[in-house]
PDB file of C-alpha atoms and ligand atoms in Angstrom:
ATOM      1  CA  MET A 991      91.281 120.480 118.729  1.00 86.00           C
ATOM      2  CA  ILE A 992      89.330 120.386 115.592  1.00 84.00           C
ATOM      3  CA  ASN A 993      85.503 120.964 116.128  1.00 87.00           C
ATOM      4  CA  ASN A 994      86.330 120.014 119.706  1.00 93.00           C
ATOM      5  CA  LYS A 995      88.085 116.585 118.559  1.00 98.00           C
ATOM      6  CA  LEU A 996      91.372 116.030 119.658  1.00 98.00           C
ATOM      7  CA  ILE A 997      93.460 115.109 116.642  1.00 98.00           C
ATOM      8  CA  ILE A 998      96.555 113.504 116.714  1.00 98.00           C
ATOM      9  CA  ILE A 999      98.688 113.042 113.661  1.00 98.00           C
ATOM     10  CA  GLY A1000     102.463 111.741 112.944  1.00 98.00           C
ATOM     11  CA  PRO A1001     104.579 109.150 111.834  1.00 98.00           C
ATOM     12  CA  CYS A1002     104.627 105.729 113.420  1.00 98.00           C
ATOM     13  CA  SER A1003     108.553 106.312 114.512  1.00 98.00           C
ATOM     14  CA  LEU A1004     110.265 109.750 114.535  1.00 98.00           C
ATOM     15  CA  GLU A1005     112.811 109.659 112.175  1.00 98.00           C
ATOM     16  CA  SER A1006     114.170 112.798 111.630  1.00 98.00           C
ATOM     17  CA  TYR A1007     114.243 116.580 111.939  1.00 98.00           C
ATOM     18  CA  GLU A1008     113.259 116.981 108.495  1.00 98.00           C
ATOM     19  CA  GLN A1009     110.424 114.120 108.689  1.00 98.00           C
ATOM     20  CA  ILE A1010     109.236 116.003 111.473  1.00 98.00           C
ATOM     21  CA  LEU A1011     109.578 119.287 110.472  1.00 98.00           C
ATOM     22  CA  GLU A1012     106.904 118.476 107.318  1.00 98.00           C
ATOM     23  CA  VAL A1013     104.581 116.816 109.270  1.00 98.00           C
ATOM     24  CA  SER A1014     104.345 119.650 111.860  1.00 98.00           C
ATOM     25  CA  LYS A1015     103.587 122.114 108.621  1.00 98.00           C
ATOM     26  CA  THR A1016     100.386 119.709 107.932  1.00 98.00           C
ATOM     27  CA  ALA A1017      99.486 119.807 111.720  1.00 98.00           C
ATOM     28  CA  LYS A1018      99.529 123.514 111.076  1.00 98.00           C
ATOM     29  CA  ASN A1019      97.531 123.499 108.212  1.00 98.00           C
ATOM     30  CA  ILE A1020      94.924 121.252 109.436  1.00 98.00           C
ATOM     31  CA  GLY A1021      94.443 123.257 112.797  1.00 97.00           C
ATOM     32  CA  THR A1022      95.971 120.805 115.325  1.00 98.00           C
ATOM     33  CA  THR A1023      98.833 121.136 117.689  1.00 98.00           C
ATOM     34  CA  TYR A1024      99.130 117.137 118.524  1.00 98.00           C
ATOM     35  CA  LEU A1025     101.985 115.278 117.070  1.00 98.00           C
ATOM     36  CA  ARG A1026     103.219 111.681 117.371  1.00 98.00           C
ATOM     37  CA  THR A1027     106.723 111.819 118.030  1.00 98.00           C
ATOM     38  CA  GLN A1028     107.652 108.078 119.191  1.00 98.00           C
ATOM     39  CA  VAL A1029     111.270 107.724 119.883  1.00 98.00           C
ATOM     40  CA  PHE A1030     110.801 104.248 121.583  1.00 98.00           C
ATOM     41  CA  LYS A1031     109.106 101.512 119.850  1.00 98.00           C
ATOM     42  CA  PRO A1032     108.056  98.344 120.848  1.00 97.00           C
ATOM     43  CA  ARG A1033     109.005  96.093 117.848  1.00 96.00           C
ATOM     44  CA  THR A1034     108.146  92.674 117.158  1.00 95.00           C
ATOM     45  CA  ASN A1035     111.393  91.841 115.651  1.00 96.00           C
ATOM     46  CA  PRO A1036     114.548  92.889 118.021  1.00 96.00           C
ATOM     47  CA  HIS A1037     116.096  93.308 114.503  1.00 97.00           C
ATOM     48  CA  SER A1038     113.828  96.053 113.588  1.00 96.00           C
ATOM     49  CA  PHE A1039     114.272  99.861 114.090  1.00 96.00           C
ATOM     50  CA  GLN A1040     113.816 100.898 118.015  1.00 98.00           C
ATOM     51  CA  GLY A1041     113.361 104.139 117.632  1.00 98.00           C
ATOM     52  CA  LEU A1042     115.554 107.178 117.944  1.00 98.00           C
ATOM     53  CA  GLY A1043     115.980 106.882 121.599  1.00 98.00           C
ATOM     54  CA  THR A1044     117.676 110.412 123.128  1.00 98.00           C
ATOM     55  CA  GLN A1045     118.599 111.329 119.688  1.00 98.00           C
ATOM     56  CA  GLY A1046     115.229 111.811 119.278  1.00 98.00           C
ATOM     57  CA  ILE A1047     114.614 113.836 122.125  1.00 98.00           C
ATOM     58  CA  GLU A1048     117.428 116.454 120.940  1.00 98.00           C
ATOM     59  CA  ILE A1049     115.516 116.558 117.505  1.00 98.00           C
ATOM     60  CA  LEU A1050     112.054 117.661 119.431  1.00 98.00           C
ATOM     61  CA  ASN A1051     113.690 120.226 121.484  1.00 98.00           C
ATOM     62  CA  LYS A1052     114.507 122.344 117.966  1.00 98.00           C
ATOM     63  CA  LEU A1053     110.626 122.114 117.109  1.00 98.00           C
ATOM     64  CA  SER A1054     107.959 124.854 119.194  1.00 96.00           C
ATOM     65  CA  GLY A1055     104.604 125.112 119.408  1.00 97.00           C
ATOM     66  CA  PHE A1056     103.603 121.436 119.461  1.00 98.00           C
ATOM     67  CA  LYS A1057     102.373 118.886 121.686  1.00 98.00           C
ATOM     68  CA  PHE A1058     103.998 115.792 121.831  1.00 98.00           C
ATOM     69  CA  VAL A1059     102.479 112.261 122.231  1.00 99.00           C
ATOM     70  CA  MET A1060     105.371 109.997 123.161  1.00 98.00           C
ATOM     71  CA  GLU A1061     105.304 106.047 124.416  1.00 98.00           C
ATOM     72  CA  ALA A1062     107.021 104.868 127.295  1.00 98.00           C
ATOM     73  CA  CYS A1063     107.680 101.067 127.919  1.00 98.00           C
ATOM     74  CA  SER A1064     109.532 101.444 130.994  1.00 98.00           C
ATOM     75  CA  GLU A1065     110.075 103.378 133.828  1.00 98.00           C
ATOM     76  CA  GLU A1066     113.118 104.134 132.208  1.00 98.00           C
ATOM     77  CA  GLN A1067     111.729 105.601 129.249  1.00 98.00           C
ATOM     78  CA  LEU A1068     109.192 107.501 131.010  1.00 98.00           C
ATOM     79  CA  LYS A1069     112.121 109.229 132.838  1.00 98.00           C
ATOM     80  CA  ILE A1070     113.400 110.308 129.435  1.00 98.00           C
ATOM     81  CA  ILE A1071     110.382 111.326 127.695  1.00 98.00           C
ATOM     82  CA  SER A1072     108.124 113.072 130.497  1.00 98.00           C
ATOM     83  CA  PRO A1073     110.102 116.057 130.379  1.00 98.00           C
ATOM     84  CA  VAL A1074     109.072 116.787 126.516  1.00 98.00           C
ATOM     85  CA  ALA A1075     105.724 114.991 126.190  1.00 98.00           C
ATOM     86  CA  SER A1076     102.538 116.678 126.634  1.00 98.00           C
ATOM     87  CA  ILE A1077     100.864 112.838 126.367  1.00 98.00           C
ATOM     88  CA  ILE A1078     102.135 110.198 127.892  1.00 98.00           C
ATOM     89  CA  GLN A1079     101.504 106.912 125.710  1.00 98.00           C
ATOM     90  CA  ILE A1080     100.983 103.586 127.384  1.00 98.00           C
ATOM     91  CA  GLY A1081     100.754 100.873 124.070  1.00 98.00           C
ATOM     92  CA  ALA A1082      98.855  98.008 123.237  1.00 98.00           C
ATOM     93  CA  ARG A1083     101.967  95.766 124.512  1.00 98.00           C
ATOM     94  CA  SER A1084     102.331  97.465 127.727  1.00 98.00           C
ATOM     95  CA  MET A1085      98.538  97.682 128.688  1.00 98.00           C
ATOM     96  CA  GLN A1086      99.028  95.282 131.476  1.00 98.00           C
ATOM     97  CA  ASN A1087     102.638  95.814 132.418  1.00 98.00           C
ATOM     98  CA  PHE A1088     101.321  96.542 136.018  1.00 98.00           C
ATOM     99  CA  GLU A1089     104.297  97.869 137.296  1.00 98.00           C
ATOM    100  CA  LEU A1090     104.750 100.383 134.482  1.00 98.00           C
ATOM    101  CA  LEU A1091     101.164 101.397 135.097  1.00 98.00           C
ATOM    102  CA  LYS A1092     101.740 101.931 138.625  1.00 98.00           C
ATOM    103  CA  SER A1093     104.840 104.239 138.127  1.00 98.00           C
ATOM    104  CA  VAL A1094     103.322 106.785 135.259  1.00 98.00           C
ATOM    105  CA  GLY A1095     101.715 108.808 138.198  1.00 98.00           C
ATOM    106  CA  LYS A1096     105.425 109.209 139.578  1.00 98.00           C
ATOM    107  CA  TYR A1097     106.477 110.984 136.226  1.00 98.00           C
ATOM    108  CA  PHE A1098     103.031 112.620 135.297  1.00 98.00           C
ATOM    109  CA  ASP A1099     102.638 116.163 136.135  1.00 98.00           C
ATOM    110  CA  GLN A1100      99.116 117.851 135.737  1.00 95.00           C
ATOM    111  CA  ASN A1101     100.611 121.223 134.801  1.00 95.00           C
ATOM    112  CA  LYS A1102     102.768 120.105 132.322  1.00 97.00           C
ATOM    113  CA  HIS A1103     100.822 116.871 130.802  1.00 98.00           C
ATOM    114  CA  GLU A1104      97.653 117.202 129.428  1.00 98.00           C
ATOM    115  CA  TYR A1105      96.822 113.141 129.222  1.00 98.00           C
ATOM    116  CA  VAL A1106      97.893 109.290 129.799  1.00 98.00           C
ATOM    117  CA  LEU A1107      97.180 107.796 126.608  1.00 99.00           C
ATOM    118  CA  LEU A1108      96.119 104.047 127.374  1.00 99.00           C
ATOM    119  CA  LYS A1109      95.710 101.970 124.546  1.00 98.00           C
ATOM    120  CA  ARG A1110      93.937  98.337 124.687  1.00 98.00           C
ATOM    121  CA  GLY A1111      95.908  95.597 124.212  1.00 98.00           C
ATOM    122  CA  PHE A1112      95.023  93.442 121.009  1.00 98.00           C
ATOM    123  CA  ALA A1113      93.962  90.673 122.836  1.00 98.00           C
ATOM    124  CA  ASN A1114      92.177  92.237 125.847  1.00 98.00           C
ATOM    125  CA  SER A1115      88.907  92.543 126.875  1.00 98.00           C
ATOM    126  CA  TYR A1116      87.149  95.591 127.730  1.00 98.00           C
ATOM    127  CA  GLU A1117      87.145  95.253 131.572  1.00 98.00           C
ATOM    128  CA  GLU A1118      90.922  94.795 131.535  1.00 98.00           C
ATOM    129  CA  TRP A1119      91.526  98.049 129.834  1.00 98.00           C
ATOM    130  CA  ILE A1120      89.235  99.559 132.550  1.00 98.00           C
ATOM    131  CA  TYR A1121      91.349  97.596 135.035  1.00 98.00           C
ATOM    132  CA  ALA A1122      94.517  99.244 133.747  1.00 98.00           C
ATOM    133  CA  SER A1123      93.110 101.966 133.691  1.00 98.00           C
ATOM    134  CA  GLU A1124      92.679 101.697 137.697  1.00 98.00           C
ATOM    135  CA  TYR A1125      96.511 100.830 137.755  1.00 98.00           C
ATOM    136  CA  LEU A1126      97.276 104.215 136.608  1.00 98.00           C
ATOM    137  CA  LYS A1127      94.575 105.838 139.082  1.00 98.00           C
ATOM    138  CA  ALA A1128      95.716 103.872 142.131  1.00 98.00           C
ATOM    139  CA  GLY A1129      99.595 105.358 141.118  1.00 98.00           C
ATOM    140  CA  GLY A1130      98.098 108.972 140.925  1.00 97.00           C
ATOM    141  CA  VAL A1131      96.720 109.692 137.402  1.00 98.00           C
ATOM    142  CA  PRO A1132      93.396 111.183 137.870  1.00 97.00           C
ATOM    143  CA  GLN A1133      90.521 109.798 135.949  1.00 96.00           C
ATOM    144  CA  GLU A1134      89.795 113.070 133.958  1.00 97.00           C
ATOM    145  CA  LYS A1135      93.452 112.709 132.956  1.00 98.00           C
ATOM    146  CA  ILE A1136      93.236 109.347 131.189  1.00 98.00           C
ATOM    147  CA  LEU A1137      92.569 109.246 127.498  1.00 98.00           C
ATOM    148  CA  LEU A1138      91.750 105.695 126.513  1.00 99.00           C
ATOM    149  CA  CYS A1139      92.639 104.597 123.042  1.00 99.00           C
ATOM    150  CA  GLU A1140      91.139 101.852 120.796  1.00 99.00           C
ATOM    151  CA  ARG A1141      93.339 100.489 118.411  1.00 98.00           C
ATOM    152  CA  GLY A1142      91.851  97.009 117.183  1.00 98.00           C
ATOM    153  CA  SER A1143      92.030  93.675 118.374  1.00 98.00           C
ATOM    154  CA  ARG A1144      93.668  90.709 116.303  1.00 97.00           C
ATOM    155  CA  SER A1145      90.931  89.166 114.443  1.00 97.00           C
ATOM    156  CA  LEU A1146      90.748  86.019 112.572  1.00 95.00           C
ATOM    157  CA  THR A1147      88.141  87.163 110.304  1.00 96.00           C
ATOM    158  CA  SER A1148      88.855  90.742 109.533  1.00 96.00           C
ATOM    159  CA  PRO A1149      90.399  90.786 105.880  1.00 95.00           C
ATOM    160  CA  THR A1150      93.359  93.003 107.727  1.00 96.00           C
ATOM    161  CA  GLY A1151      93.823  90.486 110.848  1.00 96.00           C
ATOM    162  CA  THR A1152      92.539  93.277 113.070  1.00 97.00           C
ATOM    163  CA  HIS A1153      89.228  94.388 114.385  1.00 97.00           C
ATOM    164  CA  LEU A1154      88.508  97.896 115.176  1.00 98.00           C
ATOM    165  CA  ASP A1155      86.292  97.682 118.160  1.00 98.00           C
ATOM    166  CA  PHE A1156      84.010 100.734 118.065  1.00 98.00           C
ATOM    167  CA  LEU A1157      81.611  99.056 120.844  1.00 98.00           C
ATOM    168  CA  CYS A1158      84.321  98.700 123.210  1.00 98.00           C
ATOM    169  CA  ALA A1159      85.399 102.580 122.626  1.00 98.00           C
ATOM    170  CA  LEU A1160      81.745 103.643 123.259  1.00 98.00           C
ATOM    171  CA  LYS A1161      81.415 101.556 126.532  1.00 98.00           C
ATOM    172  CA  ALA A1162      84.399 103.226 127.823  1.00 98.00           C
ATOM    173  CA  LYS A1163      82.697 106.531 126.737  1.00 98.00           C
ATOM    174  CA  ASN A1164      79.775 105.959 128.469  1.00 98.00           C
ATOM    175  CA  ALA A1165      81.516 104.767 131.630  1.00 98.00           C
ATOM    176  CA  GLY A1166      82.992 108.154 131.884  1.00 98.00           C
ATOM    177  CA  TYR A1167      86.260 108.200 130.029  1.00 98.00           C
ATOM    178  CA  LYS A1168      87.785 110.374 127.189  1.00 98.00           C
ATOM    179  CA  VAL A1169      88.363 107.850 124.386  1.00 98.00           C
ATOM    180  CA  ILE A1170      89.990 108.397 120.998  1.00 99.00           C
ATOM    181  CA  ILE A1171      90.419 105.934 117.924  1.00 99.00           C
ATOM    182  CA  ASP A1172      93.466 105.062 116.553  1.00 99.00           C
ATOM    183  CA  PRO A1173      92.330 103.537 112.722  1.00 98.00           C
ATOM    184  CA  SER A1174      95.721 103.110 111.489  1.00 98.00           C
ATOM    185  CA  HIS A1175      96.775 100.177 113.672  1.00 98.00           C
ATOM    186  CA  GLY A1176      93.101  99.641 113.886  1.00 98.00           C
ATOM    187  CA  THR A1177      93.018  98.630 110.256  1.00 98.00           C
ATOM    188  CA  GLY A1178      96.675  98.201 109.399  1.00 97.00           C
ATOM    189  CA  SER A1179      96.220  99.001 106.049  1.00 97.00           C
ATOM    190  CA  LYS A1180      95.994 102.833 104.496  1.00 97.00           C
ATOM    191  CA  GLU A1181      93.085 101.924 102.207  1.00 98.00           C
ATOM    192  CA  PHE A1182      91.123 101.684 105.008  1.00 98.00           C
ATOM    193  CA  VAL A1183      92.420 104.681 107.405  1.00 98.00           C
ATOM    194  CA  LEU A1184      90.350 107.286 106.607  1.00 98.00           C
ATOM    195  CA  PRO A1185      87.223 105.623 105.998  1.00 98.00           C
ATOM    196  CA  MET A1186      87.647 104.196 109.802  1.00 98.00           C
ATOM    197  CA  ALA A1187      88.874 107.969 110.697  1.00 98.00           C
ATOM    198  CA  LYS A1188      85.346 109.190 109.487  1.00 98.00           C
ATOM    199  CA  ALA A1189      83.452 106.816 111.024  1.00 98.00           C
ATOM    200  CA  SER A1190      85.216 107.232 114.280  1.00 98.00           C
ATOM    201  CA  LEU A1191      84.470 111.106 114.071  1.00 98.00           C
ATOM    202  CA  ALA A1192      81.286 110.687 113.469  1.00 98.00           C
ATOM    203  CA  LEU A1193      80.621 108.660 116.830  1.00 98.00           C
ATOM    204  CA  GLU A1194      80.459 110.604 120.110  1.00 96.00           C
ATOM    205  CA  LEU A1195      83.952 110.053 121.165  1.00 98.00           C
ATOM    206  CA  ASP A1196      86.612 112.470 121.769  1.00 98.00           C
ATOM    207  CA  GLY A1197      88.872 112.138 118.581  1.00 98.00           C
ATOM    208  CA  VAL A1198      91.561 110.440 116.497  1.00 98.00           C
ATOM    209  CA  MET A1199      95.135 109.433 116.252  1.00 98.00           C
ATOM    210  CA  ILE A1200      96.369 109.001 112.274  1.00 98.00           C
ATOM    211  CA  GLU A1201      99.849 107.958 111.100  1.00 98.00           C
ATOM    212  CA  CYS A1202     101.242 109.553 108.354  1.00 98.00           C
ATOM    213  CA  HIS A1203     104.813 110.266 106.444  1.00 98.00           C
ATOM    214  CA  PRO A1204     105.801 112.554 104.044  1.00 98.00           C
ATOM    215  CA  THR A1205     107.315 109.582 101.774  1.00 98.00           C
ATOM    216  CA  PRO A1206     104.901 106.783 103.151  1.00 98.00           C
ATOM    217  CA  GLU A1207     106.511 104.036 101.474  1.00 98.00           C
ATOM    218  CA  LYS A1208     109.766 104.831 103.193  1.00 98.00           C
ATOM    219  CA  SER A1209     108.448 104.722 106.537  1.00 98.00           C
ATOM    220  CA  VAL A1210     111.054 102.810 108.752  1.00 98.00           C
ATOM    221  CA  SER A1211     107.888 101.148 110.499  1.00 97.00           C
ATOM    222  CA  ASP A1212     104.374 100.708 109.688  1.00 97.00           C
ATOM    223  CA  ALA A1213     104.645 101.639 106.066  1.00 98.00           C
ATOM    224  CA  LYS A1214     101.747  99.806 104.714  1.00 97.00           C
ATOM    225  CA  GLN A1215      99.293 101.882 107.028  1.00 98.00           C
ATOM    226  CA  ALA A1216     101.169 105.233 106.437  1.00 98.00           C
ATOM    227  CA  LEU A1217      99.234 107.746 104.781  1.00 98.00           C
ATOM    228  CA  SER A1218     100.734 110.713 102.719  1.00 98.00           C
ATOM    229  CA  LEU A1219     100.580 114.149 104.463  1.00 98.00           C
ATOM    230  CA  ASP A1220      98.595 115.653 101.347  1.00 98.00           C
ATOM    231  CA  GLU A1221      96.117 112.750 102.278  1.00 98.00           C
ATOM    232  CA  VAL A1222      95.628 113.693 105.770  1.00 98.00           C
ATOM    233  CA  GLU A1223      95.672 117.228 104.752  1.00 98.00           C
ATOM    234  CA  SER A1224      92.607 116.879 102.154  1.00 98.00           C
ATOM    235  CA  PHE A1225      90.580 114.798 104.560  1.00 98.00           C
ATOM    236  CA  PHE A1226      90.657 117.194 107.637  1.00 97.00           C
ATOM    237  CA  LYS A1227      89.838 120.478 105.187  1.00 93.00           C
ATOM    238  CA  LYS A1228      86.951 118.203 104.056  1.00 88.00           C
TER     239      LYS A1228
HETATM  240  C1  LIG B2226     101.837 103.176 118.583  1.00 78.92           C
HETATM  241  O1  LIG B2226     100.844 104.073 118.346  1.00 78.92           O
HETATM  242  O2  LIG B2226     102.830 103.836 118.456  1.00 78.92           O
HETATM  243  C2  LIG B2226     101.935 101.853 118.738  1.00 78.92           C
HETATM  244  C3  LIG B2226     102.997 101.117 118.714  1.00 78.92           C
HETATM  245  O3  LIG B2226     100.664 101.223 118.873  1.00 78.92           O
HETATM  246  P1  LIG B2226     100.228  99.896 119.301  1.00 78.92           P
HETATM  247  O4  LIG B2226     100.687  99.987 120.814  1.00 78.92           O
HETATM  248  O5  LIG B2226      98.579 100.322 119.625  1.00 78.92           O
HETATM  249  O6  LIG B2226     100.421  98.649 118.577  1.00 78.92           O
HETATM  250 MN1  LIG B2227     102.692 102.436 114.145  1.00 78.92          MN
END
């Protein structure tokens, strides 16, 4: 936590021990323990990198003192990530996978897991997002353990093709949820990530999740929105 805000940083995809070690040093320098450590990646192109899978779990077992934010796209993946994750992420593409949502409660352990992070789908309404959270609750995840994440919608008018919707986030906050913003997927472009992160932190919301990489241009996924570790460090130090 930094100034009472939940700050999650890390690469789009976990790529290697060396990569996450570098990111973890930045996390330590800015005073957060939350790291994005995705080992299963839902990719649009089936030929794109799909994540390190169980090999990634072995890498994470070598890193201590951090809380891992990890996405699962299926019950099989939930089984694999839930022993190491602190925050279980359900991504935008899975927001209406109702069977997956219902099964999260089977793996959610109140003593081990801090939250289930539920992203708003990029073509889903506020109401659909809240109904999706109701599926998590029906499966046994208490509302106070649900962390909603606004990550932007497809837009015909935004210059980046994505519209980050602060109103949706504020409405969810007013409805009693914890809510964070993902300005990385929410803009899709590194030039806008930190301005939108700054705006997010100025709102009465609970935090941000930001993608970064030791060598952003070499990131195997979402390189266009990846910030350098120096950029992240100087932003939070300010
Ligand atoms: C992610 O945060 O790793 C991700 C895949 O984002 P989204 O589900 O918002 O596209
Ligand atoms: Mn990404």
